[in-house]
Structure formats: C-alpha cells, structure tokens
XYZ file of C-alpha atoms in Angstrom:
394
model
C 5.357 0.257 14.147
C 6.247 3.468 11.914
C 9.040 2.509 9.286
C 10.885 4.557 6.687
C 13.269 2.803 4.131
C 15.525 4.205 1.471
C 14.472 3.124 -2.043
C 16.492 3.455 -5.443
C 14.172 4.227 -8.347
C 15.332 4.030 -12.049
C 12.753 4.515 -14.813
C 13.113 3.816 -18.400
C 10.413 3.431 -21.420
C 8.985 -0.300 -19.836
C 8.166 1.426 -16.327
C 10.035 1.773 -12.871
C 11.603 -0.304 -10.883
C 12.680 -0.051 -7.284
C 15.323 -1.469 -5.013
C 15.283 -1.054 -1.216
C 18.578 -0.426 0.193
C 20.664 -1.055 3.602
C 18.758 -4.367 3.979
C 21.582 -6.604 3.032
C 20.116 -9.847 2.854
C 16.390 -8.705 2.994
C 17.067 -6.275 -0.163
C 13.802 -6.632 -2.313
C 12.850 -5.324 -5.982
C 10.037 -4.690 -7.964
C 9.100 -3.670 -11.303
C 6.018 -1.973 -12.993
C 4.581 0.342 -14.479
C 2.622 2.434 -11.623
C 4.763 3.248 -8.625
C 1.472 3.030 -6.270
C 1.456 -0.616 -6.848
C 5.141 -1.054 -6.806
C 4.700 0.951 -3.286
C 1.844 -2.004 -2.558
C 3.765 -4.970 -3.204
C 6.733 -3.520 -1.673
C 5.847 -3.103 1.352
C 3.717 -6.485 1.323
C 7.013 -8.275 0.462
C 8.730 -6.425 3.692
C 5.973 -6.611 5.943
C 6.022 -10.819 5.690
C 10.036 -9.947 5.818
C 9.689 -8.207 9.605
C 6.636 -10.317 10.586
C 9.370 -13.161 10.869
C 12.499 -11.441 11.857
C 13.872 -11.614 15.473
C 13.325 -7.576 16.995
C 17.275 -7.406 17.286
C 17.488 -7.508 13.490
C 14.565 -4.536 12.867
C 17.431 -2.025 13.018
C 18.542 -2.192 9.313
C 14.773 -1.445 8.835
C 14.543 2.732 9.295
C 16.160 5.179 6.588
C 19.979 5.342 7.130
C 20.429 8.988 8.427
C 23.178 11.054 5.752
C 22.578 8.063 2.674
C 22.388 9.612 -0.792
C 22.695 9.004 -4.388
C 25.846 10.327 -6.737
C 25.967 9.914 -10.401
C 29.997 9.518 -11.868
C 31.211 9.158 -15.139
C 33.747 5.894 -15.146
C 36.080 4.551 -18.183
C 36.360 0.926 -17.004
C 38.619 -1.509 -19.273
C 38.340 -4.874 -18.229
C 41.365 -7.044 -19.023
C 40.747 -11.071 -19.570
C 42.694 -13.376 -17.600
C 43.534 -15.577 -20.621
C 45.999 -14.488 -23.522
C 44.743 -13.729 -27.004
C 41.502 -12.183 -25.098
C 40.287 -8.801 -26.311
C 39.852 -6.219 -23.721
C 36.548 -5.048 -23.033
C 35.557 -1.360 -22.203
C 32.718 0.073 -20.074
C 32.113 3.961 -20.380
C 29.224 6.133 -18.839
C 27.312 7.637 -16.157
C 26.556 5.049 -13.282
C 24.703 5.779 -10.054
C 26.582 5.338 -6.462
C 24.731 5.267 -3.765
C 26.939 7.190 -0.621
C 25.749 5.689 2.869
C 27.549 5.839 6.531
C 28.343 3.227 8.391
C 29.905 2.993 11.870
C 33.516 1.400 11.518
C 33.827 2.014 15.401
C 31.472 3.205 18.081
C 33.212 6.599 17.625
C 34.227 6.357 14.167
C 31.904 7.002 11.034
C 33.054 6.188 7.486
C 31.117 6.307 4.681
C 30.920 3.375 1.746
C 29.893 3.566 -1.878
C 28.161 0.955 -3.833
C 25.927 0.731 -6.701
C 22.233 -0.022 -5.777
C 21.610 -2.983 -8.095
C 24.859 -4.935 -6.938
C 24.807 -3.930 -2.854
C 26.799 -6.788 -1.645
C 30.000 -4.981 -3.698
C 31.015 -2.044 -1.430
C 34.364 0.230 -1.000
C 34.911 2.263 1.587
C 35.286 6.175 0.491
C 39.055 8.031 1.238
C 37.941 11.319 1.313
C 41.811 12.472 0.378
C 41.085 10.963 -3.130
C 38.951 11.203 -6.248
C 35.472 9.305 -5.431
C 35.354 8.534 -9.669
C 39.223 7.012 -8.967
C 38.226 5.133 -6.270
C 35.188 3.595 -8.046
C 36.906 2.837 -10.930
C 39.551 1.015 -9.584
C 36.914 -1.024 -7.752
C 34.288 -2.064 -10.278
C 37.151 -2.939 -12.998
C 38.195 -5.512 -10.624
C 34.374 -6.227 -9.249
C 32.804 -6.132 -12.255
C 34.836 -8.498 -14.919
C 33.224 -11.594 -14.961
C 29.857 -9.509 -15.578
C 28.261 -10.170 -18.741
C 28.026 -7.388 -21.387
C 23.988 -7.122 -21.108
C 24.316 -6.844 -17.335
C 27.276 -4.372 -17.130
C 24.629 -2.055 -19.625
C 21.789 -2.248 -17.187
C 24.058 -0.629 -14.358
C 24.440 2.792 -16.340
C 22.309 5.480 -14.749
C 20.343 7.414 -17.883
C 19.454 9.996 -15.650
C 16.086 9.512 -14.180
C 17.199 7.453 -11.611
C 16.754 9.224 -7.769
C 16.310 7.998 -4.515
C 13.017 7.738 -2.839
C 11.619 6.931 0.929
C 9.310 4.405 1.525
C 6.907 4.746 4.472
C 4.745 2.617 5.624
C 3.427 0.607 8.964
C 4.353 -2.774 10.328
C 3.645 -5.154 12.990
C 7.087 -6.698 13.973
C 7.432 -9.835 16.528
C 7.776 -8.549 20.040
C 9.681 -9.807 22.838
C 6.752 -11.701 24.168
C 6.616 -13.260 20.919
C 10.157 -14.605 21.094
C 9.648 -15.679 24.621
C 6.533 -18.008 24.147
C 2.913 -17.563 25.075
C 2.098 -19.239 27.830
C -0.654 -22.073 27.029
C -4.098 -21.543 28.024
C -6.360 -23.661 29.658
C -8.716 -23.578 25.962
C -6.135 -23.628 23.465
C -5.897 -27.420 23.164
C -9.428 -26.749 21.521
C -9.781 -26.238 17.740
C -12.707 -24.035 16.343
C -14.762 -25.406 13.336
C -17.267 -24.140 11.363
C -20.448 -25.819 10.757
C -18.921 -27.943 8.016
C -16.586 -29.433 10.255
C -13.613 -27.694 8.433
C -11.091 -25.714 10.979
C -11.099 -22.409 11.133
C -8.127 -20.421 9.804
C -6.555 -17.222 11.614
C -7.382 -13.904 10.495
C -4.516 -12.586 8.288
C -2.896 -9.253 8.647
C -4.340 -6.235 6.572
C -8.081 -6.800 5.514
C -9.717 -9.992 5.515
C -12.422 -10.141 2.549
C -12.667 -6.251 1.615
C -9.865 -6.808 -0.922
C -11.936 -9.689 -2.520
C -15.610 -8.038 -2.080
C -14.619 -4.181 -3.087
C -12.242 -2.057 -4.818
C -10.126 0.532 -3.527
C -10.892 4.094 -4.867
C -8.322 5.882 -2.706
C -5.730 3.595 -4.450
C -6.711 4.715 -7.620
C -6.805 8.011 -6.829
C -3.066 7.682 -5.652
C -2.275 6.168 -9.108
C -4.067 9.175 -10.849
C -6.557 6.940 -12.559
C -9.849 7.597 -11.021
C -12.084 10.052 -12.877
C -12.712 12.615 -10.547
C -14.305 15.132 -12.524
C -14.860 19.157 -12.147
C -15.802 20.102 -8.169
C -19.128 21.460 -7.710
C -20.017 23.537 -4.670
C -21.999 23.342 -1.900
C -21.666 19.416 -2.263
C -18.125 19.714 -2.317
C -17.589 21.567 1.321
C -20.499 19.501 2.988
C -19.158 16.163 1.570
C -15.769 17.336 3.738
C -17.818 18.383 6.500
C -19.875 14.893 6.862
C -16.689 12.652 5.929
C -13.156 14.830 6.072
C -13.514 14.824 9.690
C -12.400 12.790 12.812
C -16.354 12.380 13.396
C -17.818 10.517 10.228
C -21.421 10.722 9.669
C -22.936 8.027 6.937
C -24.438 9.873 3.876
C -26.957 9.099 1.322
C -26.518 11.129 -1.859
C -29.874 11.461 -3.535
C -30.362 12.540 -6.845
C -31.986 11.615 -10.279
C -29.898 9.191 -12.088
C -26.995 11.037 -14.200
C -26.788 14.017 -11.577
C -23.292 13.102 -10.582
C -23.874 11.571 -6.992
C -20.764 9.064 -7.971
C -18.827 11.899 -9.155
C -18.687 13.685 -6.454
C -17.645 11.053 -4.034
C -15.135 10.228 -6.075
C -13.935 13.847 -6.316
C -13.948 13.598 -2.517
C -11.898 10.475 -2.111
C -9.111 12.579 -4.764
C -9.373 15.741 -2.773
C -8.964 14.020 0.669
C -5.889 12.152 -0.097
C -4.726 15.578 -1.142
C -6.052 16.988 2.400
C -4.021 14.319 4.503
C -0.655 15.140 2.636
C -0.180 11.867 0.300
C 1.728 13.880 -2.023
C 4.319 14.715 0.730
C 4.608 11.580 2.859
C 3.434 9.009 -0.094
C 2.489 6.325 2.811
C -0.787 4.633 1.855
C -1.213 3.399 5.404
C -1.256 7.024 6.998
C -4.522 7.859 4.330
C -8.511 7.237 4.908
C -9.205 4.422 2.611
C -12.699 4.710 0.734
C -13.789 1.181 -0.750
C -16.432 0.570 -3.117
C -18.596 -2.605 -2.568
C -21.711 -4.078 -3.390
C -24.429 -6.039 -1.170
C -24.837 -8.629 -3.718
C -21.672 -9.184 -3.940
C -21.322 -9.685 0.136
C -23.812 -12.556 -0.029
C -23.105 -14.456 -3.817
C -22.040 -17.806 -3.608
C -23.149 -18.096 0.441
C -26.086 -21.034 0.380
C -26.353 -21.689 3.835
C -27.904 -19.847 6.565
C -25.331 -18.075 8.598
C -22.750 -17.799 5.470
C -23.068 -14.433 4.627
C -23.539 -13.283 8.173
C -20.129 -14.775 9.005
C -18.371 -12.969 6.153
C -20.051 -9.339 7.437
C -18.258 -10.197 10.809
C -14.848 -10.021 8.662
C -16.035 -7.140 6.620
C -17.200 -5.346 10.092
C -13.404 -5.839 11.406
C -11.859 -4.817 7.753
C -13.796 -1.787 8.204
C -13.552 -0.625 11.977
C -10.987 1.702 13.101
C -12.164 4.957 11.032
C -9.588 4.852 8.617
C -12.140 2.739 5.931
C -14.954 4.458 4.194
C -17.370 2.010 2.700
C -19.154 3.273 -0.489
C -22.038 0.948 -1.235
C -23.471 0.455 -4.916
C -27.012 -1.166 -4.219
C -27.315 0.140 -0.684
C -31.412 1.162 -1.237
C -31.629 -3.002 -1.656
C -30.149 -3.434 1.820
C -33.319 -3.926 3.510
C -34.016 -6.951 1.195
C -30.988 -8.572 0.376
C -30.013 -11.322 2.391
C -33.482 -12.222 3.295
C -34.647 -15.933 2.589
C -37.705 -18.421 3.601
C -35.794 -19.076 6.798
C -34.677 -16.386 8.032
C -36.156 -12.581 7.675
C -32.305 -11.151 8.474
C -31.305 -8.528 6.047
C -27.554 -6.613 5.614
C -29.482 -3.599 6.718
C -30.406 -5.480 10.024
C -26.844 -6.675 10.520
C -25.278 -3.084 9.716
C -27.310 -0.991 11.874
C -26.114 -1.571 14.863
C -22.035 -1.037 14.374
C -23.708 2.146 12.272
C -25.577 3.587 15.180
C -22.529 3.381 17.099
C -20.067 5.057 14.624
C -17.600 1.890 14.192
C -18.215 2.104 10.677
C -19.581 5.038 8.093
C -21.179 3.712 4.786
C -21.661 6.311 1.895
C -24.546 5.364 -0.850
C -26.144 6.760 -3.904
C -29.625 6.773 -4.442
C -32.044 8.095 -6.678
C -35.620 9.647 -4.525
C -37.621 6.355 -5.918
C -34.781 4.118 -4.128
C -34.532 6.299 -1.088
C -38.683 5.113 -0.715
C -37.730 1.856 -1.027
C -35.163 1.516 1.593
C -37.128 3.968 4.503
C -39.965 1.580 3.634
C -38.161 -1.657 3.796
C -35.869 -0.962 6.586
C -36.547 2.676 8.366
C -34.460 2.372 11.310
C -31.245 1.927 9.458
C -32.569 4.689 6.523
C -32.634 7.330 9.238
C -28.958 7.189 10.237
C -28.111 8.576 7.410
C -27.648 12.170 6.576
C -29.083 12.823 3.228
C -27.268 15.331 0.745
C -29.806 16.078 -2.242
C -28.127 16.375 -5.260
C -29.281 18.664 -8.446
C -28.313 17.594 -11.928
C -25.639 19.761 -13.695
C -26.713 22.656 -15.785
C -25.056 23.428 -18.854
C -22.848 26.234 -17.943
C -21.353 23.406 -15.442
C-alpha cells in the first residue's frame, strides 16, 4: 500500500526536526542531522503503527488535500490569573498549518493549528483576519506554557512542509476476521538446537546486519562517487540499470577504480529513478555491500550458514536489491569444511542462474583465475567488464 503523509520540517543549528501532520493520536516526531535517516526512522515508526491498526482507521494516513503552511506575526500578552503577577509578552513569527476538514458531508471548513501542538486548533472564519483569530486563540491556549517552550514555537523562516511517501502493509479485513486454523497450525517448528524458530520480520531479515546500504549513503550525500568514466558508466547502466539485470564482474588491477565505478552507478541510478522528486526510498533500487566472510561468521555447526544464506536470498529477491560482494573471488572456498564441500558459490549459483538475485563483484586478474578454478560454473554466470587504470589526465 502506497502512502503519502504531510510532514512539518523545522531546522536549526542542531539539525532537522520532522513532525507528522493530521494523524491525531498517531502523531510522531524525529530529530537528527540527516533528512534521509530521519525519513527511515519515521517510516519505521509509522509502519509499526499501521501494521497494528484496524483498516477503518487508515483514512488519516494520506496527504490531506489542500493543507499548507502559513507564517503569521503575533503579539501575545499573557496575563497571570492571580493578583500581583506581571504580564508576559511573546512576539514573533509563528508557523500555522491550515488544513481543510469536513464540517458535514457537504460543508467544508478550514482549521488552523501550530504543527508542534496539533491538539490545539480553531476553525478559521474567512471574514476575519487570520492573525487576529490566532492571537485571540493562542493567548488563551498558551498562557500556562513555560517560557522555554514558548520560544520553541517561533518560526526562524527555515521551516517547510514536506511530503513523506513510503510503502506499508496494513492489516486486511481477513486479518481482522481471524485466520481459520489449519491441521498443522499446532505444530511448532524448532531448529537443531531445540529452540523455537522466530517468524521473519518485515523488511530485511539479515541483510541489515550483514551489509551496508550504499543507496542510503548516496541519498545522504556521504558516498564518495568520484568522476564519471566512459565507457564503463554506460556499460554498467546497460547491465545493471534496466529491469533485467545481469551479474557483473569488474576486472582490473588494484587501484584502477573498480569500486568507485560502482559507487558512481549507485548515485546515478538513484537520480535516474527520480529520488530527488519523490524522496521515497521504497521506490528505488538498493545496492548493498556484503562480504562472504561475514555471512559465515559465528556459524560453528554444519548447515548454520546455509540457513543464514536462505534468509539473505529472501532479502535480495524481487529485483529491487543488488548485492555488491567484497570477496566474490573467494566464494568457491568460503563455507568448505572437513565435513562438507558446500561453498557459497554452489549455494548462490542456482538463484543467480535463474535471475532471482543480482550479484556484482570486483576482482583482479589473479583473483578471477582463482574463482574460475574453484567454481567455473559460478564464474561463467557473470559478464566481465575489464577496467583499465586511470591516466594522468583523468
């Protein structure tokens, strides 16, 4: 289910602050220095909420039509209720969210509220000044607030309204009716150690622990992409940028710029898929960097790393994720033991041949020879792209 919400963004020297709008009791806020990380954390919070709500309460999780931000200058005088207390004054520019609501089925009205105090709102009378209505309302609503909190309500002119788009899986009507029990539902699956198996969670199961998301780094602007180099730029886009992706091996001497070429592809693919327009990480191709040694790390029993690889395959399937493997040249050996000849190349070969996953690697000519010697069938599945070292002009 594709959702788009309204978010109020404020910014100061310490970073950004995002607050959802129009969600009532489900309002959430996050603070941080990176808007991309803020988006990720806020989306995770909202997905958790959406997954627990009944279907009838999902109507508020859409961008309200006609909502907009308006800044107004207010002069507020707060008079103390007891005798002898001095009058406090607060002046400045304050943000107001103007949101259309339905008074009845056929009559619409507009309400106004401060984005950080959404429970306090008033209906706008078009015949009167918005500033005067806001002054009258907030003078009464904010009289008991502490001075520090009042200062946070001002606008510094750097705030804005943004759209937050993401994909979520809400409960269905069948979930609310209850699933009919099957004949095998009473059985509990256990692993070889006798522990009850956990159900897989939403999103990635093991990929977030095994690798790093290069696409997320590119969206944050922290990925070192280097300069574009032809013809490798066009060749990578042809092999990895379309709907049907081809496994690729970049072959070249150490320092020839193989990884930099791939990082450049990650940034350009993000731009090609319109991220700057929709700002939705769920709609772009993700490139993750992983290592075979990390896949089998801590796996002391036969079959343990195979179970982890099965979860990794589930994370990587579907065409939206590309795995950049740091030690692909060693896949023909990693996983072997005295008790088994199984290795990572043999495990991933079938899924790679069927096009279920896309692997990319960087190797030197010597490492390529080792891979072709250890796992010739696996190595034959890759399209080789030979990279020459950069010259002085480049």
